[in-house]
Amino acid sequence: MWLLEIITVLLIISCSLFIHEMGHAVAAVISSKNSKVEVFLGTSSKTNKLRLRIGRITCYLTIALSGFCNYRIANEFPSFTYKQKIFFFLGGPIASLLISTVLFIFSFSVPGVAGNILINSAAANLFLFITSMIPWTYPAFLGGLPSDGLQVLNLMKTNRKDRTVTS
């Protein structure tokens, strides 16, 4: 029975990460008609992963405890503006918060084990929202990358410094 519980927890975490990273991907696609996006669960390796393509978004999926989203814009097009980058970094946390709220509300109408899975999924997405908005660097076993909150903070600092220099 405990093996089934471990598998369920890993699936909840992986699905929550996928939703979060898709929030980033959708923000990138909305921000620029010239962007192509890759979503990775786990490492940046493309081998031994389920490949899923949705328009300009390509996903490389596996059971994982970490994930990230990478966008590319061809050299002949302008790169993302400050506001587009902010939108990109906040897209994931916003998706996590929205799906957490929806799952929490919906869980009250679903009894039994399914309701418990929904409430735990809501909690996982809320946890992902909170931890991604805290400005910190994830430990190596969770990817070792800066959080969305840290990336937004660094972007705001750079923007403020650039505005001060040009003023």
PDB file of C-alpha atoms in Angstrom:
ATOM      1  CA  MET A   1       0.000   0.000   0.000  1.00  0.00           C
ATOM      2  CA  TRP A   2       2.833   2.438   0.813  1.00  0.00           C
ATOM      3  CA  LEU A   3       4.266   1.969  -2.690  1.00  0.00           C
ATOM      4  CA  LEU A   4       0.997   3.195  -4.186  1.00  0.00           C
ATOM      5  CA  GLU A   5       1.099   6.227  -1.880  1.00  0.00           C
ATOM      6  CA  ILE A   6       4.674   7.063  -2.940  1.00  0.00           C
ATOM      7  CA  ILE A   7       3.737   6.752  -6.607  1.00  0.00           C
ATOM      8  CA  THR A   8       0.690   8.985  -6.037  1.00  0.00           C
ATOM      9  CA  VAL A   9       2.811  11.652  -4.307  1.00  0.00           C
ATOM     10  CA  LEU A  10       5.395  11.586  -7.119  1.00  0.00           C
ATOM     11  CA  LEU A  11       2.643  11.913  -9.726  1.00  0.00           C
ATOM     12  CA  ILE A  12       1.071  14.839  -7.836  1.00  0.00           C
ATOM     13  CA  ILE A  13       4.444  16.612  -7.620  1.00  0.00           C
ATOM     14  CA  SER A  14       5.223  15.974 -11.290  1.00  0.00           C
ATOM     15  CA  CYS A  15       1.784  17.172 -12.420  1.00  0.00           C
ATOM     16  CA  SER A  16       2.109  20.287 -10.246  1.00  0.00           C
ATOM     17  CA  LEU A  17       5.531  21.014 -11.749  1.00  0.00           C
ATOM     18  CA  PHE A  18       4.148  20.517 -15.245  1.00  0.00           C
ATOM     19  CA  ILE A  19       1.322  22.990 -14.616  1.00  0.00           C
ATOM     20  CA  HIS A  20       3.793  25.506 -13.157  1.00  0.00           C
ATOM     21  CA  GLU A  21       6.202  25.212 -16.090  1.00  0.00           C
ATOM     22  CA  MET A  22       3.340  25.398 -18.584  1.00  0.00           C
ATOM     23  CA  GLY A  23       2.406  28.708 -16.945  1.00  0.00           C
ATOM     24  CA  HIS A  24       5.849  29.994 -17.918  1.00  0.00           C
ATOM     25  CA  ALA A  25       5.529  28.498 -21.396  1.00  0.00           C
ATOM     26  CA  VAL A  26       2.119  30.041 -22.089  1.00  0.00           C
ATOM     27  CA  ALA A  27       3.395  33.421 -20.871  1.00  0.00           C
ATOM     28  CA  ALA A  28       6.341  33.183 -23.288  1.00  0.00           C
ATOM     29  CA  VAL A  29       4.133  32.200 -26.221  1.00  0.00           C
ATOM     30  CA  ILE A  30       1.659  34.987 -25.447  1.00  0.00           C
ATOM     31  CA  SER A  31       4.483  37.538 -25.089  1.00  0.00           C
ATOM     32  CA  SER A  32       6.015  36.918 -28.486  1.00  0.00           C
ATOM     33  CA  LYS A  33       4.702  35.322 -31.649  1.00  0.00           C
ATOM     34  CA  ASN A  34       8.324  34.501 -32.498  1.00  0.00           C
ATOM     35  CA  SER A  35       9.181  32.507 -29.377  1.00  0.00           C
ATOM     36  CA  LYS A  36       9.593  28.759 -29.119  1.00  0.00           C
ATOM     37  CA  VAL A  37       9.478  27.161 -25.709  1.00  0.00           C
ATOM     38  CA  GLU A  38      10.828  23.966 -24.186  1.00  0.00           C
ATOM     39  CA  VAL A  39       9.551  22.602 -20.878  1.00  0.00           C
ATOM     40  CA  PHE A  40      11.642  20.052 -19.003  1.00  0.00           C
ATOM     41  CA  LEU A  41      10.700  17.975 -15.997  1.00  0.00           C
ATOM     42  CA  GLY A  42      13.885  16.781 -14.335  1.00  0.00           C
ATOM     43  CA  THR A  43      17.170  17.448 -16.102  1.00  0.00           C
ATOM     44  CA  SER A  44      17.659  19.209 -19.436  1.00  0.00           C
ATOM     45  CA  SER A  45      18.272  15.854 -21.099  1.00  0.00           C
ATOM     46  CA  LYS A  46      15.808  15.001 -23.842  1.00  0.00           C
ATOM     47  CA  THR A  47      16.507  11.257 -23.773  1.00  0.00           C
ATOM     48  CA  ASN A  48      14.216   8.747 -22.091  1.00  0.00           C
ATOM     49  CA  LYS A  49      11.436  11.311 -21.685  1.00  0.00           C
ATOM     50  CA  LEU A  50       7.945  11.543 -23.061  1.00  0.00           C
ATOM     51  CA  ARG A  51       7.978  14.229 -25.771  1.00  0.00           C
ATOM     52  CA  LEU A  52       4.799  16.260 -26.105  1.00  0.00           C
ATOM     53  CA  ARG A  53       4.374  19.110 -28.552  1.00  0.00           C
ATOM     54  CA  ILE A  54       1.635  21.722 -28.221  1.00  0.00           C
ATOM     55  CA  GLY A  55       2.002  24.425 -30.883  1.00  0.00           C
ATOM     56  CA  ARG A  56       5.256  26.271 -30.179  1.00  0.00           C
ATOM     57  CA  ILE A  57       5.719  24.483 -26.849  1.00  0.00           C
ATOM     58  CA  THR A  58       7.697  21.237 -26.681  1.00  0.00           C
ATOM     59  CA  CYS A  59       7.627  19.323 -23.396  1.00  0.00           C
ATOM     60  CA  TYR A  60      10.075  16.650 -22.224  1.00  0.00           C
ATOM     61  CA  LEU A  61       8.303  14.849 -19.409  1.00  0.00           C
ATOM     62  CA  THR A  62       9.239  12.327 -16.752  1.00  0.00           C
ATOM     63  CA  ILE A  63       8.526  11.777 -13.081  1.00  0.00           C
ATOM     64  CA  ALA A  64      10.574  14.518 -11.407  1.00  0.00           C
ATOM     65  CA  LEU A  65      11.079  16.763  -8.386  1.00  0.00           C
ATOM     66  CA  SER A  66      12.201  19.754 -10.434  1.00  0.00           C
ATOM     67  CA  GLY A  67      11.528  21.384 -13.761  1.00  0.00           C
ATOM     68  CA  PHE A  68      12.282  24.425 -15.852  1.00  0.00           C
ATOM     69  CA  CYS A  69      11.122  26.292 -18.911  1.00  0.00           C
ATOM     70  CA  ASN A  70      13.384  27.714 -21.589  1.00  0.00           C
ATOM     71  CA  TYR A  71      12.306  30.068 -24.359  1.00  0.00           C
ATOM     72  CA  ARG A  72      14.111  30.895 -27.572  1.00  0.00           C
ATOM     73  CA  ILE A  73      13.620  33.771 -29.960  1.00  0.00           C
ATOM     74  CA  ALA A  74      15.371  33.743 -33.334  1.00  0.00           C
ATOM     75  CA  ASN A  75      18.204  36.283 -33.687  1.00  0.00           C
ATOM     76  CA  GLU A  76      16.366  38.330 -36.309  1.00  0.00           C
ATOM     77  CA  PHE A  77      13.655  39.196 -33.777  1.00  0.00           C
ATOM     78  CA  PRO A  78      14.005  41.427 -30.710  1.00  0.00           C
ATOM     79  CA  SER A  79      14.495  39.688 -27.364  1.00  0.00           C
ATOM     80  CA  PHE A  80      11.953  39.954 -24.571  1.00  0.00           C
ATOM     81  CA  THR A  81      11.418  43.355 -23.015  1.00  0.00           C
ATOM     82  CA  TYR A  82      11.574  43.949 -19.272  1.00  0.00           C
ATOM     83  CA  LYS A  83       7.778  43.566 -18.928  1.00  0.00           C
ATOM     84  CA  GLN A  84       7.729  40.402 -21.046  1.00  0.00           C
ATOM     85  CA  LYS A  85      10.445  38.852 -18.856  1.00  0.00           C
ATOM     86  CA  ILE A  86       8.512  39.736 -15.690  1.00  0.00           C
ATOM     87  CA  PHE A  87       5.375  38.172 -17.233  1.00  0.00           C
ATOM     88  CA  PHE A  88       7.390  35.049 -18.145  1.00  0.00           C
ATOM     89  CA  PHE A  89       8.828  34.639 -14.629  1.00  0.00           C
ATOM     90  CA  LEU A  90       5.449  35.215 -12.951  1.00  0.00           C
ATOM     91  CA  GLY A  91       3.545  32.926 -15.356  1.00  0.00           C
ATOM     92  CA  GLY A  92       4.498  29.759 -13.468  1.00  0.00           C
ATOM     93  CA  PRO A  93       3.617  30.961  -9.965  1.00  0.00           C
ATOM     94  CA  ILE A  94       0.337  32.424 -11.230  1.00  0.00           C
ATOM     95  CA  ALA A  95      -0.566  29.073 -12.838  1.00  0.00           C
ATOM     96  CA  SER A  96       0.290  27.262  -9.593  1.00  0.00           C
ATOM     97  CA  LEU A  97      -1.842  29.618  -7.514  1.00  0.00           C
ATOM     98  CA  LEU A  98      -4.804  29.444  -9.908  1.00  0.00           C
ATOM     99  CA  ILE A  99      -4.821  25.645 -10.157  1.00  0.00           C
ATOM    100  CA  SER A 100      -4.383  25.378  -6.376  1.00  0.00           C
ATOM    101  CA  THR A 101      -7.471  27.514  -5.836  1.00  0.00           C
ATOM    102  CA  VAL A 102      -9.529  25.595  -8.394  1.00  0.00           C
ATOM    103  CA  LEU A 103      -8.499  22.186  -6.996  1.00  0.00           C
ATOM    104  CA  PHE A 104      -9.192  23.306  -3.429  1.00  0.00           C
ATOM    105  CA  ILE A 105     -12.700  24.483  -4.283  1.00  0.00           C
ATOM    106  CA  PHE A 106     -13.429  21.437  -6.439  1.00  0.00           C
ATOM    107  CA  SER A 107     -12.174  19.007  -3.760  1.00  0.00           C
ATOM    108  CA  PHE A 108     -15.205  19.776  -1.568  1.00  0.00           C
ATOM    109  CA  SER A 109     -17.526  18.261  -4.154  1.00  0.00           C
ATOM    110  CA  VAL A 110     -15.539  15.042  -4.571  1.00  0.00           C
ATOM    111  CA  PRO A 111     -15.792  12.512  -1.734  1.00  0.00           C
ATOM    112  CA  GLY A 112     -13.352   9.839  -0.606  1.00  0.00           C
ATOM    113  CA  VAL A 113      -9.889   9.109  -1.928  1.00  0.00           C
ATOM    114  CA  ALA A 114     -10.356  11.214  -5.062  1.00  0.00           C
ATOM    115  CA  GLY A 115     -11.221  14.227  -2.900  1.00  0.00           C
ATOM    116  CA  ASN A 116      -8.122  13.601  -0.791  1.00  0.00           C
ATOM    117  CA  ILE A 117      -5.961  13.467  -3.914  1.00  0.00           C
ATOM    118  CA  LEU A 118      -7.471  16.759  -5.099  1.00  0.00           C
ATOM    119  CA  ILE A 119      -6.867  18.514  -1.775  1.00  0.00           C
ATOM    120  CA  ASN A 120      -3.285  17.201  -1.675  1.00  0.00           C
ATOM    121  CA  SER A 121      -2.774  18.383  -5.252  1.00  0.00           C
ATOM    122  CA  ALA A 122      -4.096  21.812  -4.256  1.00  0.00           C
ATOM    123  CA  ALA A 123      -1.635  21.868  -1.346  1.00  0.00           C
ATOM    124  CA  ALA A 124       1.267  20.830  -3.597  1.00  0.00           C
ATOM    125  CA  ASN A 125       0.464  23.624  -6.056  1.00  0.00           C
ATOM    126  CA  LEU A 126       0.156  26.165  -3.236  1.00  0.00           C
ATOM    127  CA  PHE A 127       3.510  24.999  -1.841  1.00  0.00           C
ATOM    128  CA  LEU A 128       5.026  25.340  -5.325  1.00  0.00           C
ATOM    129  CA  PHE A 129       3.616  28.864  -5.618  1.00  0.00           C
ATOM    130  CA  ILE A 130       5.072  29.908  -2.259  1.00  0.00           C
ATOM    131  CA  THR A 131       8.501  28.327  -2.738  1.00  0.00           C
ATOM    132  CA  SER A 132       8.858  29.688  -6.264  1.00  0.00           C
ATOM    133  CA  MET A 133       8.052  33.249  -5.150  1.00  0.00           C
ATOM    134  CA  ILE A 134      10.621  33.253  -2.318  1.00  0.00           C
ATOM    135  CA  PRO A 135      13.842  34.809  -3.680  1.00  0.00           C
ATOM    136  CA  TRP A 136      16.347  31.983  -3.228  1.00  0.00           C
ATOM    137  CA  THR A 137      18.374  29.406  -5.123  1.00  0.00           C
ATOM    138  CA  TYR A 138      17.038  25.857  -5.058  1.00  0.00           C
ATOM    139  CA  PRO A 139      19.322  23.150  -3.651  1.00  0.00           C
ATOM    140  CA  ALA A 140      21.185  21.008  -6.193  1.00  0.00           C
ATOM    141  CA  PHE A 141      18.828  18.024  -5.823  1.00  0.00           C
ATOM    142  CA  LEU A 142      15.962  20.326  -6.904  1.00  0.00           C
ATOM    143  CA  GLY A 143      17.817  21.689  -9.919  1.00  0.00           C
ATOM    144  CA  GLY A 144      20.059  24.311  -8.282  1.00  0.00           C
ATOM    145  CA  LEU A 145      18.465  27.142 -10.268  1.00  0.00           C
ATOM    146  CA  PRO A 146      17.268  30.532  -8.980  1.00  0.00           C
ATOM    147  CA  SER A 147      13.598  30.709  -8.024  1.00  0.00           C
ATOM    148  CA  ASP A 148      11.129  32.777 -10.011  1.00  0.00           C
ATOM    149  CA  GLY A 149      11.029  35.273  -7.145  1.00  0.00           C
ATOM    150  CA  LEU A 150      14.817  35.660  -7.228  1.00  0.00           C
ATOM    151  CA  GLN A 151      14.793  36.093 -11.008  1.00  0.00           C
ATOM    152  CA  VAL A 152      12.102  38.792 -10.768  1.00  0.00           C
ATOM    153  CA  LEU A 153      14.020  40.541  -7.962  1.00  0.00           C
ATOM    154  CA  ASN A 154      17.286  40.459  -9.957  1.00  0.00           C
ATOM    155  CA  LEU A 155      15.499  41.724 -13.047  1.00  0.00           C
ATOM    156  CA  MET A 156      13.993  44.609 -11.072  1.00  0.00           C
ATOM    157  CA  LYS A 157      17.407  45.488  -9.602  1.00  0.00           C
ATOM    158  CA  THR A 158      19.016  45.463 -13.051  1.00  0.00           C
ATOM    159  CA  ASN A 159      16.190  47.578 -14.476  1.00  0.00           C
ATOM    160  CA  ARG A 160      16.494  50.094 -11.638  1.00  0.00           C
ATOM    161  CA  LYS A 161      20.265  50.297 -12.113  1.00  0.00           C
ATOM    162  CA  ASP A 162      19.855  50.773 -15.883  1.00  0.00           C
ATOM    163  CA  ARG A 163      17.289  53.555 -15.357  1.00  0.00           C
ATOM    164  CA  THR A 164      19.553  55.296 -12.825  1.00  0.00           C
ATOM    165  CA  VAL A 165      22.546  55.201 -15.189  1.00  0.00           C
ATOM    166  CA  THR A 166      20.567  56.589 -18.157  1.00  0.00           C
ATOM    167  CA  SER A 167      18.867  59.345 -16.120  1.00  0.00           C
TER     168      SER A 167
END
